[in-house]
Short mmCIF file of C-alpha atoms in Angstrom, two decimals:
data_model
loop_
_atom_site.label_atom_id
_atom_site.label_comp_id
_atom_site.label_asym_id
_atom_site.label_seq_id
_atom_site.Cartn_x
_atom_site.Cartn_y
_atom_site.Cartn_z
CA ASN W 1 77.51 21.16 48.02
CA LEU W 2 79.81 19.50 45.54
CA PRO W 3 79.38 15.72 45.23
CA ALA W 4 82.95 15.19 46.45
CA ASN W 5 82.30 17.19 49.63
CA ARG W 6 79.11 15.21 50.25
CA ALA W 7 80.97 11.92 49.80
CA VAL W 8 83.79 12.98 52.24
CA ALA W 9 81.04 14.02 54.67
CA GLY W 10 79.78 10.41 54.59
CA GLN W 11 76.73 10.96 52.26
CA THR W 12 75.66 8.74 49.39
CA GLY W 13 73.46 9.94 46.51
CA VAL W 14 72.99 11.15 42.96
CA ALA W 15 72.81 14.78 41.89
CA VAL W 16 72.30 16.69 38.67
CA LEU W 17 74.38 19.86 38.52
CA THR W 18 76.60 22.00 36.35
CA ASP W 19 80.28 21.19 36.51
CA LEU W 20 83.24 23.55 36.16
CA ARG W 21 82.97 23.31 32.37
CA GLY W 22 79.47 24.74 32.57
CA LYS W 23 77.86 21.53 31.35
CA GLU W 24 75.01 19.63 32.96
CA VAL W 25 76.19 16.38 34.46
CA MET W 26 74.81 13.60 36.61
CA ALA W 27 77.09 12.70 39.54
CA ALA W 28 76.93 9.67 41.84
CA TYR W 29 78.91 9.78 45.09
CA VAL W 30 79.72 7.40 47.98
CA PRO W 31 82.10 7.76 50.98
CA LEU W 32 85.21 5.62 51.44
CA ALA W 33 84.92 5.68 55.23
CA PRO W 34 88.06 3.72 56.20
CA TYR W 35 90.25 6.17 54.33
CA GLY W 36 88.41 9.47 54.99
CA LEU W 37 87.89 9.85 51.24
CA GLY W 38 84.93 9.98 48.86
CA PHE W 39 84.29 8.39 45.46
CA VAL W 40 82.48 10.38 42.69
CA VAL W 41 81.38 9.27 39.21
CA LYS W 42 79.89 11.77 36.77
CA ALA W 43 78.68 11.78 33.20
CA ASP W 44 77.22 14.36 30.86
CA THR W 45 73.40 14.11 30.88
CA ARG W 46 73.33 14.67 27.14
CA THR W 47 75.52 11.63 26.59
CA LEU W 48 73.65 9.65 29.25
CA PHE W 49 70.09 10.21 27.84
CA ALA W 50 70.95 10.21 24.16
CA PRO W 51 69.83 6.54 23.50
CA LEU W 52 66.63 7.06 25.45
CA ARG W 53 65.89 10.27 23.57
CA VAL W 54 66.26 8.48 20.26
CA ARG W 55 63.92 5.73 21.35
CA VAL W 56 61.33 8.23 22.59
CA GLN W 57 61.48 10.02 19.27
CA LEU W 58 61.03 6.73 17.43
CA LEU W 59 58.11 5.78 19.67
CA SER W 60 56.49 9.18 19.15
CA ALA W 61 56.83 8.87 15.40
CA LEU W 62 55.41 5.36 15.52
CA LEU W 63 52.52 6.55 17.68
CA VAL W 64 51.73 9.33 15.21
CA ILE W 65 51.74 6.80 12.38
CA VAL W 66 49.48 4.41 14.30
CA VAL W 67 47.03 7.20 15.17
CA ALA W 68 46.98 8.38 11.56
CA VAL W 69 46.40 4.89 10.20
CA GLY W 70 43.72 4.21 12.85
CA THR W 71 41.99 7.49 12.08
CA TRP W 72 42.04 6.72 8.36
CA ALA W 73 40.66 3.20 8.97
CA LEU W 74 37.97 4.57 11.27
CA VAL W 75 36.98 7.16 8.69
CA MET W 76 36.79 4.47 6.02
CA GLN W 77 34.58 2.37 8.28
CA VAL W 78 32.38 5.21 9.48
CA ARG W 79 31.91 6.90 6.12
CA PRO W 80 29.65 4.13 4.67
CA LEU W 81 27.70 4.10 7.93
CA LEU W 82 27.24 7.85 7.80
CA LYS W 83 26.22 7.57 4.16
CA GLN W 84 23.73 4.82 5.07
CA ILE W 85 22.35 6.91 7.91
CA VAL W 86 21.91 9.90 5.61
CA GLN W 87 20.25 7.72 2.97
CA GLU W 88 17.96 6.18 5.59
CA GLN W 89 16.99 9.62 6.84
CA ARG W 90 16.22 10.70 3.29
CA ARG W 91 14.22 7.52 2.68
CA ILE W 92 12.19 8.08 5.86
CA ARG W 93 11.59 11.71 4.85
CA VAL W 94 10.40 10.63 1.38
CA ILE W 95 8.06 8.07 2.96
CA LEU W 96 6.68 10.57 5.46
CA ASP W 97 6.27 13.32 2.87
CA ASN W 98 4.38 10.97 0.56
CA SER W 99 2.26 9.37 3.26
CA ASN W 100 -1.49 9.95 3.11
CA ASP W 101 -1.48 10.20 6.91
CA ALA W 102 -0.26 13.25 8.78
CA PHE W 103 2.93 12.62 10.78
CA ILE W 104 3.65 14.72 13.87
CA ALA W 105 6.55 14.35 16.31
CA ILE W 106 6.74 16.22 19.62
CA ASP W 107 9.51 16.47 22.20
CA SER W 108 9.23 16.07 25.96
CA GLN W 109 8.21 19.73 26.24
CA GLY W 110 5.25 19.23 23.93
CA ARG W 111 6.86 21.16 21.06
CA ILE W 112 6.47 19.97 17.48
CA THR W 113 9.73 18.64 16.01
CA ASP W 114 8.49 17.05 12.78
CA TRP W 115 5.57 17.79 10.46
CA ASN W 116 5.03 16.19 7.03
CA ARG W 117 3.14 17.32 3.94
CA ALA W 118 0.00 15.41 4.86
CA ALA W 119 -0.03 17.32 8.16
CA GLU W 120 0.11 20.54 6.15
CA ARG W 121 -2.90 19.44 4.09
CA THR W 122 -4.85 18.12 7.08
CA PHE W 123 -4.37 21.00 9.50
CA GLY W 124 -3.54 23.94 7.22
CA TRP W 125 -0.22 24.88 8.87
CA SER W 126 3.02 24.88 6.85
CA THR W 127 6.02 22.94 8.17
CA GLU W 128 7.88 26.18 8.86
CA ALA W 129 4.95 27.55 10.87
CA ALA W 130 4.39 24.33 12.83
CA ILE W 131 7.94 23.31 13.83
CA GLY W 132 8.76 24.53 17.32
CA ARG W 133 5.16 25.40 18.18
CA ASP W 134 3.38 23.97 21.18
CA LEU W 135 1.09 21.13 20.07
CA SER W 136 -1.74 22.05 22.42
CA THR W 137 -2.10 25.62 21.15
CA LEU W 138 -1.81 24.53 17.53
CA LEU W 139 -4.09 21.47 17.33
CA ILE W 140 -5.96 20.84 20.59
CA PRO W 141 -9.45 22.43 20.80
CA PRO W 142 -9.63 24.93 23.70
CA GLU W 143 -12.13 22.87 25.68
CA GLN W 144 -9.76 19.87 25.68
CA ARG W 145 -6.45 21.61 26.48
CA ALA W 146 -6.60 21.19 30.26
CA ALA W 147 -7.07 17.42 29.89
CA HIS W 148 -4.28 17.33 27.29
CA HIS W 149 -1.81 19.13 29.59
CA SER W 150 -2.58 16.75 32.44
CA GLY W 151 -2.19 13.70 30.21
CA HIS W 152 1.04 15.02 28.67
CA GLN W 153 2.64 15.56 32.09
CA HIS W 154 1.84 11.96 33.00
CA PHE W 155 3.23 10.81 29.63
CA VAL W 156 6.53 12.68 30.09
CA ARG W 157 7.05 10.96 33.46
CA THR W 158 6.00 7.43 32.51
CA GLY W 159 5.80 7.14 28.72
CA GLN W 160 2.24 5.89 29.13
CA GLY W 161 -1.20 7.32 28.51
CA PRO W 162 -4.73 6.47 27.37
CA ILE W 163 -3.91 7.04 23.68
CA ILE W 164 -0.44 5.43 23.56
CA ASP W 165 -0.21 2.37 21.26
CA ARG W 166 -3.92 2.60 20.44
CA ARG W 167 -6.10 3.89 17.63
CA VAL W 168 -8.45 6.60 18.86
CA GLU W 169 -10.84 9.00 17.19
CA LEU W 170 -10.89 12.62 18.32
CA MET W 171 -11.28 16.19 17.08
CA ALA W 172 -8.32 18.41 16.12
CA LEU W 173 -8.14 22.11 15.38
CA HIS W 174 -7.57 23.37 11.84
CA GLN W 175 -5.70 26.60 11.09
CA ASP W 176 -8.93 28.31 10.02
CA GLY W 177 -10.61 27.42 13.32
CA HIS W 178 -12.90 24.55 12.34
CA GLN W 179 -12.46 21.14 13.94
CA VAL W 180 -11.32 18.08 11.97
CA PRO W 181 -12.26 14.51 12.98
CA ILE W 182 -9.09 12.39 12.95
CA GLU W 183 -8.04 8.83 13.71
CA LEU W 184 -4.86 9.01 15.79
CA SER W 185 -2.19 6.45 16.68
CA VAL W 186 0.69 7.45 19.00
CA ALA W 187 3.96 5.67 19.82
CA ALA W 188 6.23 6.63 22.74
CA HIS W 189 10.04 6.74 22.63
CA HIS W 190 12.70 7.77 25.17
CA ASP W 191 15.40 9.86 23.50
CA GLY W 192 17.72 10.01 26.52
CA ALA W 193 16.37 13.33 27.75
CA GLY W 194 12.76 12.25 28.18
CA TYR W 195 9.78 10.63 26.52
CA VAL W 196 8.84 11.92 23.07
CA ALA W 197 5.85 11.01 20.92
CA ASN W 198 5.49 10.12 17.24
CA ALA W 199 1.94 10.25 15.93
CA PHE W 200 0.13 9.41 12.70
CA ALA W 201 -3.21 11.16 12.15
CA ARG W 202 -5.74 10.41 9.42
CA ASP W 203 -8.47 12.83 8.36
CA ILE W 204 -11.71 10.83 8.66
CA THR W 205 -14.10 13.62 7.64
CA GLU W 206 -15.34 11.68 4.60
CA ARG W 207 -15.65 8.45 6.58
CA LYS W 208 -17.63 10.19 9.31
CA ALA W 209 -19.91 11.75 6.70
CA ALA W 210 -20.42 8.32 5.11
CA GLU W 211 -21.11 6.76 8.52
CA GLN W 212 -23.63 9.51 9.29
CA GLN W 213 -25.27 9.02 5.90
CA LEU W 214 -25.40 5.26 6.49
CA ALA W 215 -26.88 5.79 9.96
CA GLN W 216 -29.53 8.10 8.50
CA SER W 217 -30.28 5.55 5.80
CA GLU W 218 -30.58 2.79 8.41
CA ARG W 219 -32.88 4.98 10.51
CA ARG W 220 -35.08 5.65 7.48
CA MET W 221 -35.17 1.94 6.68
CA ARG W 222 -35.98 1.14 10.31
CA ASP W 223 -38.73 3.80 10.40
CA ILE W 224 -40.26 2.41 7.22
CA THR W 225 -39.99 -1.29 8.03
CA ASP W 226 -41.19 -0.80 11.61
CA ASN W 227 -44.38 0.84 10.40
CA VAL W 228 -45.57 -1.57 7.72
CA PRO W 229 -47.76 -4.59 8.61
CA VAL W 230 -45.28 -7.02 7.09
CA LEU W 231 -42.78 -9.40 8.71
CA ILE W 232 -39.34 -8.41 7.33
CA SER W 233 -36.12 -10.22 8.25
CA GLN W 234 -32.61 -10.70 6.92
CA PHE W 235 -30.67 -13.95 7.39
CA ASP W 236 -26.97 -14.63 6.86
CA ARG W 237 -25.53 -17.71 5.19
CA ASP W 238 -25.75 -19.62 8.49
CA GLN W 239 -29.49 -18.88 8.56
CA ARG W 240 -29.13 -16.53 11.52
CA ILE W 241 -31.13 -13.32 11.79
CA VAL W 242 -29.09 -10.15 11.25
CA PHE W 243 -32.08 -7.81 10.94
CA THR W 244 -35.77 -7.91 11.70
CA ASN W 245 -38.45 -5.25 11.91
CA ARG W 246 -40.56 -4.44 14.95
CA TYR W 247 -43.76 -5.90 13.45
CA CYS W 248 -42.04 -9.28 13.11
CA ALA W 249 -40.71 -9.08 16.68
CA ASP W 250 -44.16 -8.15 17.99
CA ILE W 251 -45.70 -11.20 16.33
CA TYR W 252 -43.33 -13.38 18.35
CA HIS W 253 -43.64 -11.26 21.53
CA THR W 254 -40.00 -10.16 21.62
CA THR W 255 -37.81 -7.27 20.45
CA PRO W 256 -35.72 -6.88 17.29
CA GLU W 257 -32.56 -6.82 19.40
CA GLN W 258 -33.44 -10.11 21.10
CA MET W 259 -34.03 -11.80 17.73
CA LEU W 260 -30.57 -11.00 16.36
CA GLY W 261 -28.40 -14.08 15.95
CA LYS W 262 -31.30 -16.50 16.33
CA THR W 263 -32.38 -19.11 13.79
CA VAL W 264 -35.75 -20.26 12.51
CA LEU W 265 -35.34 -23.26 14.81
CA ASP W 266 -35.03 -20.87 17.77
CA ILE W 267 -38.04 -18.80 16.72
CA ARG W 268 -40.51 -21.32 15.28
CA GLY W 269 -39.32 -24.59 16.76
CA GLU W 270 -38.66 -27.92 15.09
CA ASP W 271 -41.95 -28.08 13.16
CA GLY W 272 -41.45 -24.60 11.76
CA HIS W 273 -37.82 -25.30 10.88
CA ARG W 274 -38.77 -28.55 9.16
CA GLN W 275 -41.43 -26.71 7.17
CA LEU W 276 -39.19 -23.78 6.10
CA GLN W 277 -35.79 -25.47 5.67
CA PRO W 278 -36.34 -26.57 2.03
CA TYR W 279 -37.27 -23.02 1.02
CA MET W 280 -34.27 -21.52 2.86
CA ALA W 281 -31.96 -23.99 1.12
CA ARG W 282 -33.37 -22.95 -2.26
CA ALA W 283 -32.93 -19.26 -1.43
CA LEU W 284 -29.28 -19.86 -0.43
CA ARG W 285 -28.78 -21.53 -3.81
CA GLY W 286 -29.87 -18.26 -5.43
CA GLU W 287 -33.55 -18.98 -6.08
CA HIS W 288 -36.36 -16.50 -5.37
CA VAL W 289 -38.93 -18.57 -3.49
CA THR W 290 -42.60 -17.78 -2.75
CA PHE W 291 -44.74 -20.08 -0.62
CA GLU W 292 -47.27 -20.27 2.20
CA SER W 293 -46.57 -21.56 5.69
CA THR W 294 -48.52 -22.15 8.88
CA THR W 295 -47.67 -22.06 12.55
CA VAL W 296 -49.38 -21.84 15.93
CA LEU W 297 -49.02 -18.63 17.95
CA ASP W 298 -50.76 -18.02 21.26
CA GLY W 299 -52.59 -21.28 20.76
CA GLN W 300 -54.11 -20.13 17.45
CA PRO W 301 -53.20 -21.27 13.93
CA ARG W 302 -51.60 -18.54 11.82
CA SER W 303 -51.00 -18.50 8.07
CA PHE W 304 -48.23 -16.60 6.27
CA GLN W 305 -47.52 -15.88 2.63
CA GLN W 306 -43.72 -15.71 2.43
CA SER W 307 -41.02 -14.75 -0.06
CA TYR W 308 -37.30 -15.54 0.30
CA VAL W 309 -35.07 -13.29 -1.81
CA PRO W 310 -31.32 -14.14 -2.16
CA ASN W 311 -28.88 -11.52 -0.83
CA ARG W 312 -25.77 -11.27 -3.01
CA ASP W 313 -22.43 -9.52 -2.49
CA ALA W 314 -20.61 -7.36 -5.04
CA ASP W 315 -19.29 -10.52 -6.77
CA GLY W 316 -22.75 -12.03 -7.08
CA GLN W 317 -22.17 -14.65 -4.38
CA VAL W 318 -25.16 -15.48 -2.19
CA ILE W 319 -24.39 -14.40 1.39
CA GLY W 320 -27.86 -14.85 2.85
CA PHE W 321 -31.46 -14.01 2.05
CA TYR W 322 -34.28 -11.62 2.87
CA SER W 323 -37.61 -12.85 4.19
CA VAL W 324 -40.84 -10.93 3.53
CA SER W 325 -43.95 -12.45 5.07
CA PHE W 326 -47.57 -11.36 5.11
CA ASP W 327 -49.88 -12.56 7.84
CA VAL W 328 -52.79 -13.91 5.76
CA THR W 329 -54.60 -15.57 8.66
CA ASP W 330 -57.61 -13.24 8.37
CA ARG W 331 -57.71 -13.61 4.60
CA LYS W 332 -57.58 -17.39 4.92
CA SER W 333 -60.39 -17.24 7.47
CA ASP W 334 -62.44 -15.09 5.09
CA GLU W 335 -61.75 -17.52 2.26
CA GLN W 336 -62.87 -20.41 4.44
CA ARG W 337 -66.05 -18.56 5.39
CA ILE W 338 -66.72 -17.75 1.72
CA LEU W 339 -66.16 -21.35 0.72
CA ALA W 340 -68.44 -22.50 3.51
CA SER W 341 -71.07 -19.97 2.47
CA GLU W 342 -70.79 -21.00 -1.16
CA LYS W 343 -71.10 -24.64 -0.14
CA ARG W 344 -74.27 -23.88 1.81
CA LEU W 345 -75.60 -21.88 -1.14
CA ARG W 346 -74.84 -24.70 -3.56
CA ASP W 347 -76.33 -27.30 -1.23
CA ILE W 348 -79.55 -25.27 -1.07
CA THR W 349 -79.79 -24.35 -4.75
CA ASN W 350 -78.84 -27.82 -5.92
CA ASN W 351 -81.91 -29.18 -4.21
CA LEU W 352 -84.38 -26.70 -5.69
CA PRO W 353 -86.30 -27.84 -8.83
CA VAL W 354 -85.68 -24.52 -10.61
CA LEU W 355 -83.01 -23.14 -12.91
CA ILE W 356 -80.76 -20.85 -10.87
CA SER W 357 -77.78 -18.99 -12.35
CA TYR W 358 -75.82 -15.81 -11.74
CA ILE W 359 -74.98 -13.51 -14.67
CA ASP W 360 -72.48 -10.62 -14.24
CA THR W 361 -72.63 -7.22 -15.95
CA GLN W 362 -70.71 -8.60 -18.92
CA GLN W 363 -73.48 -11.20 -19.34
CA ARG W 364 -71.10 -13.99 -18.34
CA VAL W 365 -72.29 -16.98 -16.37
CA MET W 366 -70.71 -17.03 -12.91
CA PHE W 367 -72.87 -19.65 -11.13
CA VAL W 368 -75.34 -22.42 -12.06
CA ASN W 369 -77.14 -24.92 -9.81
CA ALA W 370 -77.41 -28.64 -10.41
CA THR W 371 -80.85 -28.33 -12.01
CA CYS W 372 -79.41 -25.82 -14.50
CA GLU W 373 -76.46 -28.11 -15.18
CA ARG W 374 -78.82 -30.97 -16.00
CA TRP W 375 -81.02 -28.72 -18.15
CA LEU W 376 -78.00 -27.45 -20.12
CA GLY W 377 -76.36 -30.85 -20.31
CA MET W 378 -73.05 -29.39 -19.12
CA GLY W 379 -71.23 -29.30 -15.82
CA ALA W 380 -70.66 -26.07 -13.95
CA GLU W 381 -66.97 -26.07 -14.85
CA GLN W 382 -67.98 -26.03 -18.54
CA VAL W 383 -70.53 -23.29 -18.19
CA ILE W 384 -68.92 -20.79 -15.87
CA GLY W 385 -67.17 -18.06 -17.83
CA LEU W 386 -69.31 -18.48 -20.97
CA THR W 387 -71.55 -15.68 -22.17
CA MET W 388 -75.27 -16.17 -21.70
CA ARG W 389 -75.69 -16.48 -25.47
CA ASP W 390 -73.06 -19.26 -25.63
CA ALA W 391 -74.48 -21.08 -22.63
CA TYR W 392 -78.24 -20.80 -23.21
CA GLY W 393 -78.44 -20.33 -26.94
CA ASP W 394 -79.66 -17.47 -29.14
CA LEU W 395 -83.37 -18.04 -28.51
CA MET W 396 -83.29 -17.88 -24.75
CA HIS W 397 -80.71 -15.04 -24.85
CA SER W 398 -82.94 -12.94 -27.11
CA GLU W 399 -85.91 -13.56 -24.79
CA GLN W 400 -83.99 -12.67 -21.63
CA GLU W 401 -81.78 -9.82 -22.91
CA PRO W 402 -84.39 -7.04 -22.44
CA TYR W 403 -84.70 -8.08 -18.80
CA LEU W 404 -80.95 -8.28 -18.43
CA ARG W 405 -80.59 -4.71 -19.70
CA GLN W 406 -83.07 -3.55 -17.10
#
């Protein structure tokens, strides 16, 4: 198998072998066919690969240097970014821990992964006790857990749900077992493994109590105003009704709800609006106005004694007015009947040739007829209100006083 034998045998090739000196050599051989000889060239592999080995060593050293420099440059570039990320995480933690709203994060399995101080105050659980716990067993009331599980499974698949990207009000469970009304807003995020949720929750116990108190106050006001025989309304700055009691609605054959948003023009027509507009303008300028108005309802004239009271905001600005009206139709009718009766009485007594007068218990003159006016030489407007002594003189008073006493 020596290269020379292979060449004499007519073979051509290159072989690496150990020569008679015991050194590794590379031999190339070719036959010299016309002469029955072979040609062999050999060289020590150490001598042959020495330049290449040097270059490889240089390249390796250069590669190490390049990697080292690149690593150093990368570290220098990444270090500020890592520092910024750490600072940002600290900043977010400070914000969350000082937020008035509870912050809760859950993973795709429904386990709590973040829990701030406000969450501790709102729900009673410490951060250590809450992290890693299942949200449904910690905060969801038992009667709502089945619906929560169904909704969470849909959320994990789609990232959507009825409370995502909305503000909703619901009840949550406190550590001591009582339920807390909260306002909740939830945002969805895909972390690569699945959809996770970040939620802010606000304890609205005080707001709910205030709303309930306000509702009770409004019910009391409605109960009172609906049961007094007075027309009560509230108008905004655009002269539109924002409140009216049932008595007022009944007068106009409608309901309080149907009157909301309407104007005097809508309710009482052009004549009524023309009659009331000056008083409304004065009320909107801040003046307390009292007046009488008339209208026709069901074909009959009606009279009202009205008061417009300015409604002011906390800064004292007029934002509308209140209207309080009394139906004085019956009183006006009574006054007309009394005036008519008095006119008939005066017409009769004025044509009698006798002195007729009316004296009250304080001996003051309250009525005199024409004959008495002529006898006294004074008109009725001068006599009425005077004592009998001042009107008729001492002599007549002394004569009539015993009878007056009786």
